[in-house]
Amino acid sequence: MAMGMRARESVNMSEDLTQAIAPYATALHDVSLQSHCLSCFHRIPAQSPHDMSCTMCGSVRYCCSDCLISDCEVHSSSGECCFFVKHLREASPSTLTEETSDIRAALRLLYSLETRGLVSSDSVSSSNRIGGLSASGIREVLEEGGEIAEGVLEGSLLMLSARKSRMKNYVDLSYGLTIEKVALWAVMTNSVEVQISEEQSLGIAVYGPSFSWFNHSCCPSASYRFVLVPQNEGCTSNKPESCVVPVSKGAAPDVWHAWQNEEAGFAHAQCKYGPRVVVRCTKPINKGDEVFITYIDLLQTRIVKYCYRIGLVKVQGLRCDARNLKLPHNAVTDPAIEDLDNNLQQAISEYSFLDDSKACCDVIESMLSENLMNDLQQEELSPRKYILHPLHHISVSSFMILASAYRCSAFKSSTDNLHGENCDFIFRMTKAAAAYSIVLAGATHHLFLSECSFVTLLSHFLLSTGQSILDFAECIKGETRKNMPEAIFSFASCSTNSAKHDSVRYNQFRSTCEKFGKHLLSLSLQCWPFLAQGIPCLEKIKNPIDFSWLGPAIFQAFQLSEEDSFNLSGKHAPATLIEQQKECILSLAVCCITYSKYLARSKSFLFVTLGRLEESSSDWAVKIFDLNNGAKVYSRIKEYYLHFAKCLLIPTSINFFRVMSVPNDQLTNIGPTYKYGKNHFEHVDRRSGFPVMADEYDRSSYRRSGADDEEGGYNKTNTGDYGRSGDDYGRDTGLFNKSSNDDNESGYKNTNTDEYGSTGSYNKSNTDDLTGGFNKSGTDDYSGGGGYNKSGADDYSSSGGYSKSGTDNYSGSGGYNKSGNNDYSGSGGGYNKSSAGDYGSKYKDSSTGDYGRGDEYKKSSSDDYDGGYKKSSSNDDGYGGSGYSKPSTGDYDSGKNASNTDGYGGSGYNKSSTDNAESGYNKSGTGEYGSGGGYNKSSTDNYESGYNKSGTGDYGSGGGYDKSDAGDYTGGYNKSSTDEYATGRGKTSSDDY
Ligand SMILES: C[S@@+](CC[C@H](N)C(=O)[O-])C[C@H]1O[C@@H](n2cnc3c(N)ncnc32)[C@H](O)[C@@H]1O
């Protein structure tokens, strides 16, 4: 029984089909574990004051306490935490290099399904399903053996070991197959890579049936995107209810149970912050039609690898409703093609590792010259001679690499000098880069006309083509750049907000794309012969936009005029570039960029899957240099732009360009560097469309610009310097600034040699320094690896945050501890209190026993905590009112109850009659809070971990807003013994903040 999804009603193109669906389980890739939050997948800012890590395994990080709290149970109970500890300790060095995200996601998936009662041995043995998710094919894969089977066996053993050490009463529910193998296989066949915007894939996620039941097609009718919560809560999906329903033939009751469970929103409740997925249709779909997504990158050369991953090849064979893209049969199936593919991969890896772009170009060009067919009809007569169709994915990949490599060579040389031979070399490199870019864009356009799922790639390649042609246009002008005026064109961007919710009319979209195609065609006809001249494999391409010259078997894209047909015949290929053609080249560049903009805009309606060309709020700018008369060229560009934009949906903003003179020494080459990475789309430069070099700053964030560049982010104006002036990081008002005299007005400041500012965060007193994170070295320091640590007698030595070891301390893992009577020294992040009972501007203590500054965390009079964490009467232990209250004689009323005098019975923050409560906020013996989890207190008045209490009369919960009778607030808002708040927003002198 196979599940799928079909449309409940007819839907137009570009409508959301589902709501934002929460995951069953997620796992960051190993490389992202230290840079991203395990719970919400957001990047953790450098030196974030809220950053926390798991103190047990030390392998995962969270961006804030909310994320930590919401995730810590599944991290620990699923066995993931043990997995890190055991795996790192016991694994052989070879297994340590293997990616572990599948295993971790499987541990979490099992835990999530078990806690919801969705793991049934019947389902596993009869239908190869777990929690409604397909695990079909696992038996066949294991029987057959090989790499995948080994991966499943090894991974499941690691899972088993981690789960057994976590669960005392481990029960294996399955018959024959261990449940771990099934879960791991379900992850391998149902998980998706989580890719947000232009970043690399951050990790994987497994969703419930409402997403996992979509089947694959190479001509999909829907696409999906991810949204992170909570920041993006506002832009998840505009869909009030799902437009799709499951299609199946005789699904078993437990499979429906899984579906209903998800419909009831349990995944949302369990995974509060994990990445959501939204499915959107990319073509009009009729009521009842099955809806398909694609599991693969449609241009990916090694599709088979991916098909293994999704189980398609092994299990059922690729069932695809794909329309034939009209590729000739022999081009797809000939075994010699595999050799060509291997040659190509070899050239790519040499380029990646040896950085030898010339050698890479030579290998690929000679392969293309030998194998590329230039007339399909003729080749059909002698099929062994030329086997490579120009639209075959090997050809398209070759064009992509060549465009990138030539552009890279030109860029490298242009940084040397621009005279004589070198100038000629740059000219040839730039010309080749432009020519390969055009044929790449043309081939992708051709594929796109047949299958609109190529829209993202097309938009991407058009933009890089436009940029390459502009580079070439610049080259054609020749000469050096001395005293050249510089122009910056700013192409107006559309409003991203409106793009989110509108839908695009299919016919209008198609006809606009065809119009653009015709513009591209007629422009390229005039300059293609010149561009391809001298490059043998390109000379075989008679027209780079319309491939109908290959013969009638090829999809006829355009109706050609007689004149165009004549041009296509190549009978009048001009050897030199005349003035008119130069104009044409410029116009072609603008047409590519404008078309790309249009598609990018439409794409945000249509496809948000990979989001490589996501619209940014800032306009896309082009700089160009012209020796003679910049303004003239710019007005031509403006004219072209308006011409292309006229019949389209692109805004024609009036202020979209400016011309200015820039001192010669401040001219920078804005051509991006790029390089073909190991993975096609790793580190893609969104302007060039090509992967960026390791040392390059992706322009989307770490931008590098000229003197007048104010694009925001982490700018770098000249050598060694990030920002506008000598010692300045970034723009004048943003974060991470450093002014010329070592002082940064806000954010991460350094007021004098040893000090990090006086008013902002993360300050450091002048006698000690902070070596990493929020550390302080020396006897009083915070030497540990993680944040906020302090070593030595009074210190906070453990790796986690805010810890303190020693007699009076809170040595355990958790945070917000207190070292001595009046000391709240640990938490660099602030909330400190001085000896005079004053908490500065925030969280202050207005009178001796009082907390607060009017509204938060306060304590209004003798023993009373007004809002929030209150204590209602003078001598009880409670906190009246709402929150953690205790109304009278030793009793904690609702929620945080005490069942009798001393007890914290029932649920929540309870105490049982025997002073002991097994779980939650326990108390195990006299004065002590148990051994279980949470907020315990040891027999000597000490709370080993977490929210502890050190002395009589105080309020141990470090996390809370406590007060001891000695004027001490043990948790969170601590105060050190020397009346000093050593770090953070604290106070360094004796009585104020
Ligand atoms: C994510 S699930 C899709 C839902 C699945 N059909 C089910 O019954 O639960 C992926 C599995 O569906 C099957 N599948 C999806 N698309 C397919 C296709 N085009 N041809 C054959 N099998 C496909 C494969 O067994 C694959 O491992």
Coordinates of C-alpha atoms and ligand atoms in Angstrom, one line a residue, residues 1-5 129 132-137 185-186 188-191 209 211-218 247-248 255 290 292-293 295 307-313 315-321, ligand 1:
M1 CA 0.0 0.0 0.0
A2 CA 1.6 3.2 -1.1
M3 CA 0.5 6.6 0.2
G4 CA 0.4 9.8 -1.8
M5 CA -1.3 13.2 -1.7
R129 CA 5.8 1.6 8.3
G132 CA 2.7 6.2 9.3
L133 CA 6.0 6.8 7.5
S134 CA 7.1 4.4 4.8
A135 CA 10.1 2.2 5.6
S136 CA 9.5 0.0 2.6
G137 CA 12.4 -1.7 1.0
W185 CA 15.6 3.6 7.3
A186 CA 12.5 5.8 7.7
M188 CA 16.8 7.8 5.1
T189 CA 13.7 7.6 2.9
N190 CA 11.6 10.4 4.3
S191 CA 13.9 13.1 5.5
P209 CA 2.4 12.0 6.9
F211 CA 4.4 16.1 4.2
S212 CA 6.1 12.7 3.9
W213 CA 3.3 11.2 1.9
F214 CA 4.1 13.4 -1.1
N215 CA 5.7 11.3 -3.8
H216 CA 8.5 12.2 -6.2
S217 CA 8.3 13.2 -9.8
C218 CA 10.9 14.7 -12.1
V247 CA -4.6 9.0 -1.5
S248 CA -4.1 5.4 -0.7
V255 CA -1.6 4.4 9.4
E290 CA -1.9 13.5 -7.3
F292 CA 4.2 15.5 -6.7
I293 CA 7.3 17.2 -5.4
Y295 CA 13.3 14.7 -4.3
C307 CA 17.6 7.9 -6.0
Y308 CA 19.4 5.4 -3.8
R309 CA 18.9 7.7 -0.9
I310 CA 15.2 7.9 -1.5
G311 CA 14.9 4.2 -2.1
L312 CA 13.6 4.6 -5.6
V313 CA 16.1 2.6 -7.6
V315 CA 12.9 -0.6 -4.3
Q316 CA 10.5 0.0 -7.1
G317 CA 12.4 1.4 -9.9
L318 CA 12.0 5.0 -10.8
R319 CA 8.3 5.6 -11.3
C320 CA 8.1 9.0 -12.8
D321 CA 5.4 10.8 -14.6
Ligands
LIG1 C1 8.6 10.1 1.4 S1 7.9 8.6 0.9 C2 6.6 9.0 -0.1 C3 5.3 8.4 0.4 C4 5.2 6.9 0.2 N1 4.7 6.6 -1.1 C5 4.4 6.2 1.2 O1 3.7 5.3 0.9 O2 4.5 6.6 2.4 C6 9.2 8.0 -0.1 C7 9.0 6.7 -0.6 O3 7.9 6.7 -1.5 C8 8.1 5.9 -2.7 N2 8.1 6.8 -3.8 C9 8.0 8.1 -3.8 N3 8.0 8.6 -5.1 C10 8.1 7.5 -5.9 C11 8.2 7.4 -7.3 N4 8.1 8.4 -8.2 N5 8.4 6.1 -7.8 C12 8.4 5.1 -7.0 N6 8.4 5.1 -5.6 C13 8.2 6.3 -5.1 C14 9.5 5.2 -2.4 O4 9.3 4.0 -1.8 C15 10.1 6.1 -1.4 O5 11.0 5.4 -0.6

